XYZ file of C-alpha atoms in Angstrom:
350
model
C -28.377 39.038 -40.474
C -28.779 36.246 -37.954
C -25.712 34.862 -36.202
C -25.981 31.264 -35.064
C -24.302 30.932 -31.719
C -23.140 27.364 -31.055
C -24.738 25.790 -28.033
C -22.106 24.945 -25.407
C -21.761 21.283 -24.608
C -22.853 20.591 -21.032
C -20.125 19.299 -18.765
C -21.053 15.961 -17.283
C -20.327 15.571 -13.616
C -18.646 12.373 -12.508
C -20.645 10.142 -10.219
C -19.575 9.593 -6.634
C -18.562 6.036 -7.521
C -16.152 7.196 -10.251
C -14.576 9.728 -7.881
C -13.440 7.044 -5.441
C -9.608 6.863 -5.290
C -8.953 3.450 -6.853
C -11.957 3.589 -9.216
C -10.850 6.995 -10.506
C -7.331 5.745 -11.235
C -8.728 2.597 -12.835
C -10.777 4.679 -15.274
C -7.661 6.703 -16.160
C -5.434 3.692 -16.822
C -5.052 2.160 -20.271
C -3.254 -0.789 -21.843
C -0.555 -2.511 -19.818
C -0.983 0.029 -17.046
C -4.604 -1.008 -16.551
C -3.639 -4.681 -16.698
C -1.073 -4.174 -13.935
C -3.546 -2.303 -11.753
C -6.316 -4.878 -12.247
C -3.916 -7.757 -11.555
C -2.698 -6.060 -8.390
C -6.238 -5.375 -7.198
C -7.281 -8.995 -7.807
C -4.264 -10.407 -5.949
C -4.686 -7.944 -3.083
C -8.406 -8.697 -2.799
C -7.653 -12.430 -2.783
C -5.116 -11.931 -0.001
C -7.473 -9.783 2.092
C -10.456 -12.107 1.647
C -8.339 -15.138 2.541
C -7.183 -13.398 5.703
C -10.681 -12.298 6.710
C -12.312 -15.685 6.116
C -9.414 -17.816 7.340
C -11.513 -19.577 10.034
C -13.943 -20.693 7.322
C -11.400 -21.570 4.617
C -8.766 -23.404 6.678
C -9.537 -27.109 7.085
C -7.616 -27.262 10.385
C -6.269 -24.925 13.040
C -2.876 -23.286 12.638
C -1.423 -25.354 15.533
C -3.559 -28.488 15.121
C -1.565 -31.735 15.022
C -4.301 -34.378 15.051
C -7.959 -35.003 14.330
C -10.418 -37.791 15.139
C -8.403 -40.252 13.032
C -5.180 -39.608 14.927
C -1.999 -37.579 14.473
C -1.325 -35.984 11.104
C 2.268 -37.188 10.878
C 5.339 -35.268 9.741
C 6.206 -34.521 6.106
C 3.235 -36.396 4.689
C 2.816 -35.844 0.909
C -0.284 -34.138 -0.509
C -3.417 -36.255 -0.173
C -7.198 -35.965 0.092
C -6.937 -35.240 3.837
C -4.060 -32.760 3.426
C -4.101 -31.083 0.007
C -0.640 -29.559 0.448
C 0.744 -32.233 2.763
C 2.118 -31.688 6.258
C 5.191 -29.908 7.602
C 8.155 -31.323 9.480
C 6.373 -30.340 12.677
C 3.222 -32.222 11.686
C 1.055 -29.196 10.804
C -1.257 -29.052 7.791
C 0.467 -26.886 5.141
C -2.716 -25.499 3.585
C -4.058 -24.428 6.962
C -0.769 -22.768 7.888
C -0.769 -20.841 4.587
C -4.337 -19.591 5.066
C -3.871 -18.646 8.724
C -0.569 -16.980 7.800
C -2.468 -14.543 5.574
C -4.492 -13.439 8.602
C -1.341 -12.845 10.651
C 0.285 -10.883 7.825
C -2.785 -8.689 7.306
C -3.049 -7.951 11.032
C 0.581 -6.853 11.227
C 0.289 -4.761 8.054
C -2.820 -2.899 9.269
C -1.450 -2.200 12.750
C 2.021 -1.224 11.512
C 0.887 1.087 8.738
C -1.776 2.796 10.882
C 0.720 3.438 13.667
C 3.256 4.708 11.127
C 0.728 7.054 9.532
C -0.419 8.588 12.820
C 3.093 9.037 14.203
C 4.710 10.114 10.929
C 1.931 12.540 9.977
C 1.833 14.145 13.430
C 5.603 14.618 13.607
C 5.866 15.831 10.017
C 3.025 18.319 10.485
C 4.468 19.790 13.675
C 8.018 19.861 12.315
C 7.140 21.455 8.987
C 4.701 24.026 10.377
C 6.630 25.362 13.363
C 10.208 24.777 12.151
C 13.030 26.035 14.351
C 15.107 23.861 16.649
C 12.371 21.230 16.965
C 12.359 20.771 13.202
C 16.137 20.322 13.089
C 16.117 17.737 15.883
C 13.299 15.684 14.301
C 14.978 15.772 10.891
C 18.275 14.510 12.334
C 16.537 11.721 14.279
C 14.502 10.544 11.273
C 17.525 10.669 8.990
C 19.493 8.592 11.503
C 16.692 5.994 11.647
C 16.367 6.012 7.878
C 20.088 5.250 7.529
C 19.742 1.882 9.307
C 18.942 -1.232 7.242
C 15.225 -1.968 7.495
C 15.446 -5.589 8.594
C 18.300 -4.962 11.049
C 16.375 -2.178 12.769
C 13.268 -4.370 12.915
C 15.282 -7.196 14.519
C 16.703 -4.859 17.148
C 13.271 -3.463 17.968
C 11.707 -6.934 18.064
C 14.303 -8.156 20.558
C 13.895 -5.022 22.668
C 10.094 -5.280 22.720
C 9.381 -8.981 23.113
C 12.692 -10.788 23.413
C 12.276 -12.158 19.881
C 9.206 -14.368 20.462
C 5.859 -13.966 22.173
C 2.154 -14.807 22.038
C -0.208 -14.039 19.147
C -1.162 -10.441 19.902
C 2.109 -9.787 21.679
C 4.002 -10.963 18.616
C 1.749 -9.003 16.260
C 2.230 -5.817 18.281
C 5.973 -6.405 18.573
C 6.338 -6.974 14.829
C 4.022 -4.048 14.035
C 5.885 -1.639 16.317
C 9.201 -2.816 14.876
C 7.968 -2.094 11.362
C 6.419 1.196 12.516
C 9.794 2.536 13.618
C 11.126 1.770 10.139
C 8.233 3.465 8.298
C 7.847 6.641 10.390
C 10.706 8.533 8.625
C 9.055 7.951 5.216
C 5.744 9.510 6.266
C 7.598 12.212 8.205
C 9.579 13.312 5.156
C 6.573 13.460 2.838
C 4.282 15.321 5.263
C 7.008 17.742 6.366
C 7.885 18.682 2.780
C 4.216 19.224 1.910
C 3.634 21.237 5.097
C 6.588 23.532 4.387
C 5.197 24.161 0.897
C 1.559 24.634 1.939
C 2.153 26.963 4.901
C 3.473 29.624 2.507
C 0.318 29.559 0.374
C -1.956 32.595 0.239
C -4.928 30.971 1.936
C -2.800 30.011 4.942
C -1.453 33.550 5.217
C -5.018 34.880 4.967
C -6.118 32.577 7.783
C -3.313 33.931 9.967
C -4.291 37.530 9.177
C -7.896 37.020 10.318
C -6.661 35.557 13.605
C -7.126 31.814 13.074
C -5.161 29.731 15.573
C -2.235 27.541 14.600
C -3.981 24.306 15.594
C -6.999 25.104 13.431
C -4.801 26.065 10.486
C -2.742 22.906 10.818
C -5.679 20.503 10.874
C -8.182 22.371 8.709
C -5.997 23.813 5.961
C -2.561 22.174 5.976
C -3.352 18.570 6.909
C -6.135 18.137 4.354
C -3.828 19.162 1.511
C -0.660 17.457 2.751
C -2.039 13.917 2.978
C -3.060 13.391 -0.648
C -0.067 11.165 -1.407
C -0.544 8.896 1.619
C -2.514 6.186 -0.265
C 0.454 5.721 -2.585
C 2.905 5.314 0.300
C 0.432 3.063 2.130
C 0.235 0.493 -0.661
C 3.999 0.414 -1.164
C 4.720 0.137 2.553
C 2.150 -2.642 3.006
C 4.134 -4.981 0.754
C 7.363 -4.028 2.505
C 5.732 -4.744 5.875
C 4.865 -8.289 4.768
C 8.465 -8.887 3.678
C 9.824 -7.458 6.931
C 7.512 -9.695 8.959
C 8.561 -12.719 6.903
C 12.203 -11.797 7.417
C 11.745 -11.605 11.184
C 10.036 -14.995 11.233
C 12.628 -16.574 8.945
C 15.460 -15.459 11.228
C 13.635 -16.723 14.328
C 12.523 -13.368 15.761
C 8.842 -13.670 14.854
C 5.771 -15.248 16.397
C 5.856 -18.688 17.988
C 4.254 -21.405 15.799
C 1.865 -22.421 18.569
C 0.593 -18.828 18.890
C -0.022 -18.026 15.213
C 0.913 -19.089 11.700
C 3.664 -17.026 10.124
C 5.021 -17.531 6.606
C 8.632 -16.636 7.392
C 8.859 -19.180 10.195
C 7.378 -21.917 7.982
C 9.902 -21.156 5.235
C 12.739 -21.446 7.734
C 11.554 -24.873 8.871
C 11.194 -26.012 5.249
C 14.827 -25.305 4.314
C 16.025 -28.796 5.201
C 13.135 -30.352 3.264
C 14.143 -28.767 -0.043
C 17.398 -30.723 -0.274
C 15.507 -33.938 0.493
C 13.046 -33.523 -2.379
C 10.134 -32.538 -0.128
C 8.740 -29.583 -2.031
C 5.258 -29.241 -0.557
C 6.404 -27.688 2.726
C 8.008 -24.658 1.056
C 6.438 -23.962 -2.357
C 2.853 -23.176 -1.180
C 4.164 -20.822 1.513
C 6.590 -19.134 -0.876
C 3.950 -18.712 -3.578
C 1.502 -17.176 -1.089
C 4.161 -14.708 0.089
C 5.150 -13.758 -3.459
C 1.555 -13.253 -4.623
C 0.628 -11.095 -1.626
C 3.674 -8.859 -2.039
C 3.282 -8.751 -5.837
C -0.365 -7.699 -5.624
C 0.277 -4.784 -3.274
C 3.383 -3.730 -5.215
C 1.493 -3.647 -8.511
C -1.271 -1.547 -6.964
C 1.220 0.873 -5.398
C 3.337 1.256 -8.528
C 0.277 1.703 -10.745
C -1.191 4.386 -8.484
C 2.201 6.075 -8.351
C 2.423 6.158 -12.156
C -1.142 7.422 -12.547
C -0.485 10.215 -10.055
C 2.117 11.600 -12.491
C 0.384 13.024 -15.610
C 3.556 12.490 -17.652
C 3.328 8.722 -17.152
C -0.343 8.294 -18.067
C -1.485 7.007 -21.397
C -2.512 9.586 -23.993
C -6.092 8.330 -24.099
C -6.426 8.752 -20.331
C -5.102 12.314 -20.489
C -7.451 13.233 -23.326
C -10.437 11.741 -21.522
C -9.710 13.463 -18.231
C -8.693 16.901 -19.569
C -11.004 17.200 -22.586
C -10.188 17.785 -26.240
C -8.121 20.927 -26.297
C -7.998 21.118 -30.089
C -11.769 21.532 -30.447
C -11.758 24.652 -28.285
C -8.579 26.203 -29.693
C -8.975 29.334 -31.768
C -6.771 28.972 -34.844
C -7.025 30.333 -38.402
C -9.160 28.071 -40.532
C -10.965 26.246 -37.726
C -10.160 23.625 -35.154
C -7.208 21.254 -35.323
C -9.041 18.018 -36.083
C -8.245 15.225 -38.484
C -11.634 15.348 -40.237
C -12.760 17.459 -43.203
C -12.123 21.107 -42.655
C -9.568 20.370 -39.920
C -5.909 19.829 -40.715
C -6.821 19.154 -44.335
C -8.682 22.453 -44.487
C -5.639 24.279 -43.160
C -3.442 22.624 -45.766
C -5.817 23.569 -48.574
C -6.021 27.121 -47.259
C -2.228 27.313 -47.179
C -1.958 26.156 -50.795
C -4.476 28.745 -51.943
């Protein structure tokens, strides 16, 4: 008697491209979730590309007031020369919006990178060694976290640059101000993960064989504790843009002759709104909303996809395989075809 052994189905390995962070999540998403992620990626890419190619896209400089035909003039309506008109200060609105994207991206990159390095280092040291150092760092970060974000950023901006400064001075001042606000978030996440990971068996085994604490921290703990950082990064990037706009709106940002900043332009456009001059505020406000919306959608989508309970059922089935086909149950596998659930029902009746 010959027994036919079923040939196992080969497991296909995912390509390197599909294992990339955002691409992997995009393949898992379905329905509205995928639409949100794609919309966020498109808006974020548009914001980044506008910032990178601002010198090529902007028709004028961010502080340019005249060209070969003469001065631009204040509060000029949209025209062929100025597609979005001019501001009360005589600047081209479209150019200010495009150059403002570059300023916002610079502050976001510097602020988030500084926050990650400082927050990860402090959280790793605090969670791994514990003791009195851990208690002091926890109290300090909790005290910082208790302050309102914008108020703390204003205080730090005044302390660093006196409220206003040059281009790179203002970018560094705004970035450091935002960094102080974001450090407790990274500190909390990394510390909690470090406390959990240092009690794992492989960490204890590394200690038994004589591995040093520094090697364990960076080789074993750090690699496993930073998996959630991309989620925090995308959410904090949108918050950094809003904090920068808030500083500029209140007059603690970058000087208009040093760089273009959306919050400052919105502040100067307040008086124009009541006079029926819409073109000095709407383009700037729309650019700010779209940039923040894009990064927020990406962050929220990645956050949802990181939780298996919030994924769509098709994504879970595709990523984990069909469990029913491999289950051993009386009467065969639990499938909807012939011999599946129907076969079980017929067997039960007989």
